[in-house]
Amino acid sequence: RKEVEQDPGPFNVPEGATVAFNCTYSNSASQSFFWYRQDCRKEPKLLMSVYSSGNEDGRFTAQLNRASQYISLLIRDSKLSDSATYLCVVNRPGNTPLVFGKGTRLSVIA
Amino acid sequence: NAGVTQTPKFQVLKTGQSMTLQCAQDMNHEYMSWYRQDPGMGLRLIHYSVGAGITDQGEVPNGYNVSRSTTEDFPLRLLSAAPSQTSVYFCASSTEGQVEAFFGQGTRLTVV
């Protein structure tokens, strides 16, 4: 089983739609979880951290289910500018770099 | 703020040539990493460093060397370029605890 697994998509949704991405991770000792966004031909950038209690940032909501080792990202009222690849990211215990999923591609269509 | 700076942005090499990809950060981060990104493969870790003088191998280290003589710099050396090393290379840095990784703009390398 890969450390971080995501549905690669693409998800093609109309403007204004709500879309959800899921991610599973295999290391039960992981403590930190993130969603990164990567635009075409650009570097990844942090979108939001994911907390156990769930957290919201405007139109974006992230959820964590430790028991199922599952992370989600919900985008409401999709905008054209949301078109990007969304990377699920998890830490490993100890002094090792973050582990990145392969990403889920989203295209928001007018 | 400069953040993480990678040079060059684009490079074409011939098979067998060597070169160094430069990475510098001005955020005093202890952690630095090199990734390569290929279509359908996501970001794969090549080498990383948890501080000056300390480096370790990642998932795909073969054909690459690194060193970390200062906190700021983490160059990646391709010893003898091969077409399989055609990729986009990203350097990243983060604080201890790795709350957030900051990436450079990437180097697009083509080996012919």
mmCIF file of C-alpha atoms in Angstrom:
data_model
loop_
_atom_site.group_PDB
_atom_site.id
_atom_site.type_symbol
_atom_site.label_atom_id
_atom_site.label_comp_id
_atom_site.label_asym_id
_atom_site.label_seq_id
_atom_site.Cartn_x
_atom_site.Cartn_y
_atom_site.Cartn_z
ATOM 1 C CA ARG A 1 0.000 0.000 0.000
ATOM 2 C CA LYS A 2 1.353 3.444 -0.898
ATOM 3 C CA GLU A 3 1.964 5.832 1.986
ATOM 4 C CA VAL A 4 -0.454 8.430 0.637
ATOM 5 C CA GLU A 5 -3.103 7.589 -1.937
ATOM 6 C CA GLN A 6 -5.342 9.952 -3.830
ATOM 7 C CA ASP A 7 -7.770 9.640 -6.705
ATOM 8 C CA PRO A 8 -5.836 11.245 -9.594
ATOM 9 C CA GLY A 9 -8.967 12.565 -11.293
ATOM 10 C CA PRO A 10 -9.374 14.644 -13.312
ATOM 11 C CA PHE A 11 -12.444 16.114 -11.710
ATOM 12 C CA ASN A 12 -14.215 18.343 -14.221
ATOM 13 C CA VAL A 13 -16.862 20.451 -12.502
ATOM 14 C CA PRO A 14 -18.911 23.511 -13.476
ATOM 15 C CA GLU A 15 -18.434 26.825 -11.748
ATOM 16 C CA GLY A 16 -20.388 26.983 -8.509
ATOM 17 C CA ALA A 17 -20.249 23.250 -7.890
ATOM 18 C CA THR A 18 -19.120 21.600 -4.690
ATOM 19 C CA VAL A 19 -16.341 19.047 -5.067
ATOM 20 C CA ALA A 20 -14.665 16.753 -2.566
ATOM 21 C CA PHE A 21 -11.268 15.069 -2.684
ATOM 22 C CA ASN A 22 -10.256 12.135 -0.556
ATOM 23 C CA CYS A 23 -6.919 10.825 0.573
ATOM 24 C CA THR A 24 -5.819 7.831 2.631
ATOM 25 C CA TYR A 25 -2.523 7.376 4.440
ATOM 26 C CA SER A 26 -0.897 4.202 5.684
ATOM 27 C CA ASN A 27 1.312 5.290 8.609
ATOM 28 C CA SER A 28 -0.856 5.399 11.711
ATOM 29 C CA ALA A 29 1.920 7.274 13.554
ATOM 30 C CA SER A 30 1.592 10.312 11.253
ATOM 31 C CA GLN A 31 0.734 13.446 13.187
ATOM 32 C CA SER A 32 0.563 16.307 10.686
ATOM 33 C CA PHE A 33 -1.596 16.561 7.597
ATOM 34 C CA PHE A 34 -1.856 19.153 4.868
ATOM 35 C CA TRP A 35 -3.380 19.998 1.528
ATOM 36 C CA TYR A 36 -1.092 21.672 -1.002
ATOM 37 C CA ARG A 37 -2.105 23.221 -4.283
ATOM 38 C CA GLN A 38 -0.005 23.065 -7.436
ATOM 39 C CA ASP A 39 -0.840 25.152 -10.490
ATOM 40 C CA CYS A 40 0.247 23.983 -13.912
ATOM 41 C CA ARG A 41 4.030 24.296 -14.326
ATOM 42 C CA LYS A 42 4.404 25.894 -10.894
ATOM 43 C CA GLU A 43 5.685 24.786 -7.513
ATOM 44 C CA PRO A 44 3.408 23.309 -4.816
ATOM 45 C CA LYS A 45 2.167 25.722 -2.171
ATOM 46 C CA LEU A 46 0.471 25.110 1.145
ATOM 47 C CA LEU A 47 -3.305 25.455 0.901
ATOM 48 C CA MET A 48 -4.229 24.496 4.443
ATOM 49 C CA SER A 49 -3.300 22.312 7.363
ATOM 50 C CA VAL A 50 -5.745 19.623 8.482
ATOM 51 C CA TYR A 51 -6.673 19.397 12.136
ATOM 52 C CA SER A 52 -8.406 16.594 14.006
ATOM 53 C CA SER A 53 -11.397 18.791 14.716
ATOM 54 C CA GLY A 54 -11.713 19.763 11.061
ATOM 55 C CA ASN A 55 -11.043 23.261 9.818
ATOM 56 C CA GLU A 56 -12.439 25.716 7.359
ATOM 57 C CA ASP A 57 -10.872 28.515 5.351
ATOM 58 C CA GLY A 58 -13.454 30.362 3.323
ATOM 59 C CA ARG A 59 -14.816 27.974 0.702
ATOM 60 C CA PHE A 60 -12.402 25.217 1.711
ATOM 61 C CA THR A 61 -13.040 22.655 4.449
ATOM 62 C CA ALA A 62 -10.581 19.965 5.496
ATOM 63 C CA GLN A 63 -11.428 16.937 7.603
ATOM 64 C CA LEU A 64 -9.315 14.247 9.245
ATOM 65 C CA ASN A 65 -10.477 10.813 10.367
ATOM 66 C CA ARG A 66 -7.624 9.220 12.289
ATOM 67 C CA ALA A 67 -9.453 5.938 12.891
ATOM 68 C CA SER A 68 -9.889 5.391 9.146
ATOM 69 C CA GLN A 69 -6.614 7.186 8.235
ATOM 70 C CA TYR A 70 -8.521 9.346 5.843
ATOM 71 C CA ILE A 71 -8.294 13.045 4.932
ATOM 72 C CA SER A 72 -10.711 15.056 2.835
ATOM 73 C CA LEU A 73 -10.904 18.451 1.188
ATOM 74 C CA LEU A 74 -14.221 20.048 0.273
ATOM 75 C CA ILE A 75 -14.403 23.024 -2.059
ATOM 76 C CA ARG A 76 -17.708 24.893 -2.183
ATOM 77 C CA ASP A 77 -18.841 27.300 -4.884
ATOM 78 C CA SER A 78 -15.967 26.353 -7.201
ATOM 79 C CA LYS A 79 -14.260 29.151 -9.139
ATOM 80 C CA LEU A 80 -12.339 28.939 -12.392
ATOM 81 C CA SER A 81 -9.265 29.934 -10.390
ATOM 82 C CA ASP A 82 -9.585 26.755 -8.296
ATOM 83 C CA SER A 83 -8.401 24.724 -11.291
ATOM 84 C CA ALA A 84 -5.166 23.093 -10.125
ATOM 85 C CA THR A 85 -3.765 19.865 -8.749
ATOM 86 C CA TYR A 86 -4.406 19.264 -5.058
ATOM 87 C CA LEU A 87 -1.780 17.297 -3.162
ATOM 88 C CA CYS A 88 -2.470 15.427 0.056
ATOM 89 C CA VAL A 89 0.579 15.615 2.331
ATOM 90 C CA VAL A 90 1.415 13.685 5.493
ATOM 91 C CA ASN A 91 4.400 13.686 7.797
ATOM 92 C CA ARG A 92 6.346 10.653 8.975
ATOM 93 C CA PRO A 93 7.517 10.462 12.566
ATOM 94 C CA GLY A 94 11.165 11.390 13.015
ATOM 95 C CA ASN A 95 13.463 13.542 10.939
ATOM 96 C CA THR A 96 12.182 12.728 7.485
ATOM 97 C CA PRO A 97 10.540 14.923 4.872
ATOM 98 C CA LEU A 98 6.849 15.221 4.262
ATOM 99 C CA VAL A 99 5.235 12.550 2.077
ATOM 100 C CA PHE A 100 3.267 13.826 -0.894
ATOM 101 C CA GLY A 101 0.410 12.082 -2.651
ATOM 102 C CA LYS A 102 0.407 12.113 -6.438
ATOM 103 C CA GLY A 103 -2.314 14.732 -6.501
ATOM 104 C CA THR A 104 -5.867 15.108 -7.734
ATOM 105 C CA ARG A 105 -6.425 17.307 -10.748
ATOM 106 C CA LEU A 106 -9.394 19.682 -10.710
ATOM 107 C CA SER A 107 -10.712 21.575 -13.709
ATOM 108 C CA VAL A 108 -13.487 24.075 -13.084
ATOM 109 C CA ILE A 109 -15.381 24.812 -16.261
ATOM 110 C CA ALA A 110 -17.343 27.976 -17.095
ATOM 111 C CA ASN B 1 11.582 37.867 0.638
ATOM 112 C CA ALA B 2 13.437 35.550 -1.718
ATOM 113 C CA GLY B 3 12.373 32.318 0.037
ATOM 114 C CA VAL B 4 13.774 29.326 -1.888
ATOM 115 C CA THR B 5 15.726 30.120 -5.037
ATOM 116 C CA GLN B 6 16.602 27.501 -7.622
ATOM 117 C CA THR B 7 18.894 27.938 -10.590
ATOM 118 C CA PRO B 8 18.800 27.368 -13.456
ATOM 119 C CA LYS B 9 15.113 27.379 -14.391
ATOM 120 C CA PHE B 10 15.722 25.419 -17.594
ATOM 121 C CA GLN B 11 18.598 23.201 -18.706
ATOM 122 C CA VAL B 12 19.326 20.852 -21.594
ATOM 123 C CA LEU B 13 22.124 18.345 -21.119
ATOM 124 C CA LYS B 14 23.664 15.696 -23.297
ATOM 125 C CA THR B 15 23.816 12.137 -22.019
ATOM 126 C CA GLY B 16 26.898 11.702 -19.874
ATOM 127 C CA GLN B 17 27.327 15.340 -18.942
ATOM 128 C CA SER B 18 27.384 16.389 -15.311
ATOM 129 C CA MET B 19 25.870 19.461 -13.745
ATOM 130 C CA THR B 20 24.801 20.993 -10.442
ATOM 131 C CA LEU B 21 21.343 22.331 -9.688
ATOM 132 C CA GLN B 22 21.576 25.124 -7.172
ATOM 133 C CA CYS B 23 19.187 25.702 -4.283
ATOM 134 C CA ALA B 24 19.409 28.464 -1.694
ATOM 135 C CA GLN B 25 17.036 29.563 1.051
ATOM 136 C CA ASP B 26 17.120 32.655 3.219
ATOM 137 C CA MET B 27 14.639 31.558 5.902
ATOM 138 C CA ASN B 28 17.200 29.844 8.166
ATOM 139 C CA HIS B 29 15.382 26.532 7.743
ATOM 140 C CA GLU B 30 17.105 23.414 8.961
ATOM 141 C CA TYR B 31 15.328 20.986 6.626
ATOM 142 C CA MET B 32 15.979 20.963 2.882
ATOM 143 C CA SER B 33 14.935 18.405 0.286
ATOM 144 C CA TRP B 34 15.173 17.667 -3.409
ATOM 145 C CA TYR B 35 12.266 16.140 -5.318
ATOM 146 C CA ARG B 36 11.714 15.210 -8.908
ATOM 147 C CA GLN B 37 8.285 15.339 -10.483
ATOM 148 C CA ASP B 38 7.328 13.277 -13.494
ATOM 149 C CA PRO B 39 3.899 12.938 -15.130
ATOM 150 C CA GLY B 40 1.762 10.444 -13.236
ATOM 151 C CA MET B 41 4.454 9.873 -10.607
ATOM 152 C CA GLY B 42 3.950 12.778 -8.260
ATOM 153 C CA LEU B 43 6.803 14.225 -6.210
ATOM 154 C CA ARG B 44 9.521 11.700 -5.455
ATOM 155 C CA LEU B 45 12.166 12.426 -2.838
ATOM 156 C CA ILE B 46 15.765 12.253 -4.069
ATOM 157 C CA HIS B 47 17.848 13.418 -1.094
ATOM 158 C CA TYR B 48 17.235 15.452 2.003
ATOM 159 C CA SER B 49 19.102 17.193 4.811
ATOM 160 C CA VAL B 50 18.115 17.918 8.394
ATOM 161 C CA GLY B 51 20.936 20.392 8.947
ATOM 162 C CA ALA B 52 24.351 21.522 7.779
ATOM 163 C CA GLY B 53 26.666 18.555 7.368
ATOM 164 C CA ILE B 54 23.848 15.980 7.442
ATOM 165 C CA THR B 55 22.314 14.417 4.340
ATOM 166 C CA ASP B 56 20.356 11.263 3.653
ATOM 167 C CA GLN B 57 18.901 9.380 0.724
ATOM 168 C CA GLY B 58 15.293 9.511 -0.294
ATOM 169 C CA GLU B 59 13.252 7.280 -2.536
ATOM 170 C CA VAL B 60 15.193 7.756 -5.813
ATOM 171 C CA PRO B 61 18.808 8.726 -4.986
ATOM 172 C CA ASN B 62 20.693 6.866 -7.707
ATOM 173 C CA GLY B 63 22.586 9.114 -10.081
ATOM 174 C CA TYR B 64 22.475 12.120 -7.740
ATOM 175 C CA ASN B 65 24.752 13.514 -5.039
ATOM 176 C CA VAL B 66 24.142 16.239 -2.492
ATOM 177 C CA SER B 67 26.084 18.107 0.151
ATOM 178 C CA ARG B 68 25.077 20.620 2.813
ATOM 179 C CA SER B 69 28.025 22.721 3.884
ATOM 180 C CA THR B 70 25.871 25.674 4.986
ATOM 181 C CA THR B 71 22.324 26.083 6.264
ATOM 182 C CA GLU B 72 21.432 28.176 3.227
ATOM 183 C CA ASP B 73 22.609 26.012 0.319
ATOM 184 C CA PHE B 74 21.740 22.502 -0.812
ATOM 185 C CA PRO B 75 23.064 21.775 -4.315
ATOM 186 C CA LEU B 76 22.065 18.654 -6.257
ATOM 187 C CA ARG B 77 24.689 17.116 -8.532
ATOM 188 C CA LEU B 78 23.944 14.916 -11.497
ATOM 189 C CA LEU B 79 27.019 12.790 -11.967
ATOM 190 C CA SER B 80 26.461 11.481 -15.512
ATOM 191 C CA ALA B 81 23.148 12.604 -16.954
ATOM 192 C CA ALA B 82 20.824 10.012 -18.474
ATOM 193 C CA PRO B 83 17.578 10.525 -20.435
ATOM 194 C CA SER B 84 15.720 8.933 -17.476
ATOM 195 C CA GLN B 85 16.704 12.013 -15.460
ATOM 196 C CA THR B 86 14.617 14.264 -17.673
ATOM 197 C CA SER B 87 12.217 15.756 -15.163
ATOM 198 C CA VAL B 88 11.194 18.816 -13.190
ATOM 199 C CA TYR B 89 13.283 19.196 -10.048
ATOM 200 C CA PHE B 90 12.034 21.009 -6.963
ATOM 201 C CA CYS B 91 13.986 22.052 -3.926
ATOM 202 C CA ALA B 92 12.081 22.619 -0.675
ATOM 203 C CA SER B 93 12.910 23.879 2.791
ATOM 204 C CA SER B 94 11.053 23.751 6.078
ATOM 205 C CA THR B 95 11.490 24.365 9.753
ATOM 206 C CA GLU B 96 12.070 21.604 12.275
ATOM 207 C CA GLY B 97 8.729 19.935 12.798
ATOM 208 C CA GLN B 98 7.948 20.437 9.123
ATOM 209 C CA VAL B 99 4.776 22.395 9.531
ATOM 210 C CA GLU B 100 5.097 23.840 6.037
ATOM 211 C CA ALA B 101 7.451 23.159 3.160
ATOM 212 C CA PHE B 102 8.433 26.057 0.895
ATOM 213 C CA PHE B 103 9.356 25.160 -2.648
ATOM 214 C CA GLY B 104 11.565 26.783 -5.222
ATOM 215 C CA GLN B 105 10.167 27.485 -8.669
ATOM 216 C CA GLY B 106 11.652 24.333 -10.123
ATOM 217 C CA THR B 107 14.262 23.405 -12.711
ATOM 218 C CA ARG B 108 13.081 21.828 -15.949
ATOM 219 C CA LEU B 109 15.837 19.479 -17.054
ATOM 220 C CA THR B 110 15.968 17.693 -20.386
ATOM 221 C CA VAL B 111 18.649 15.100 -21.092
ATOM 222 C CA VAL B 112 19.101 14.246 -24.760
#
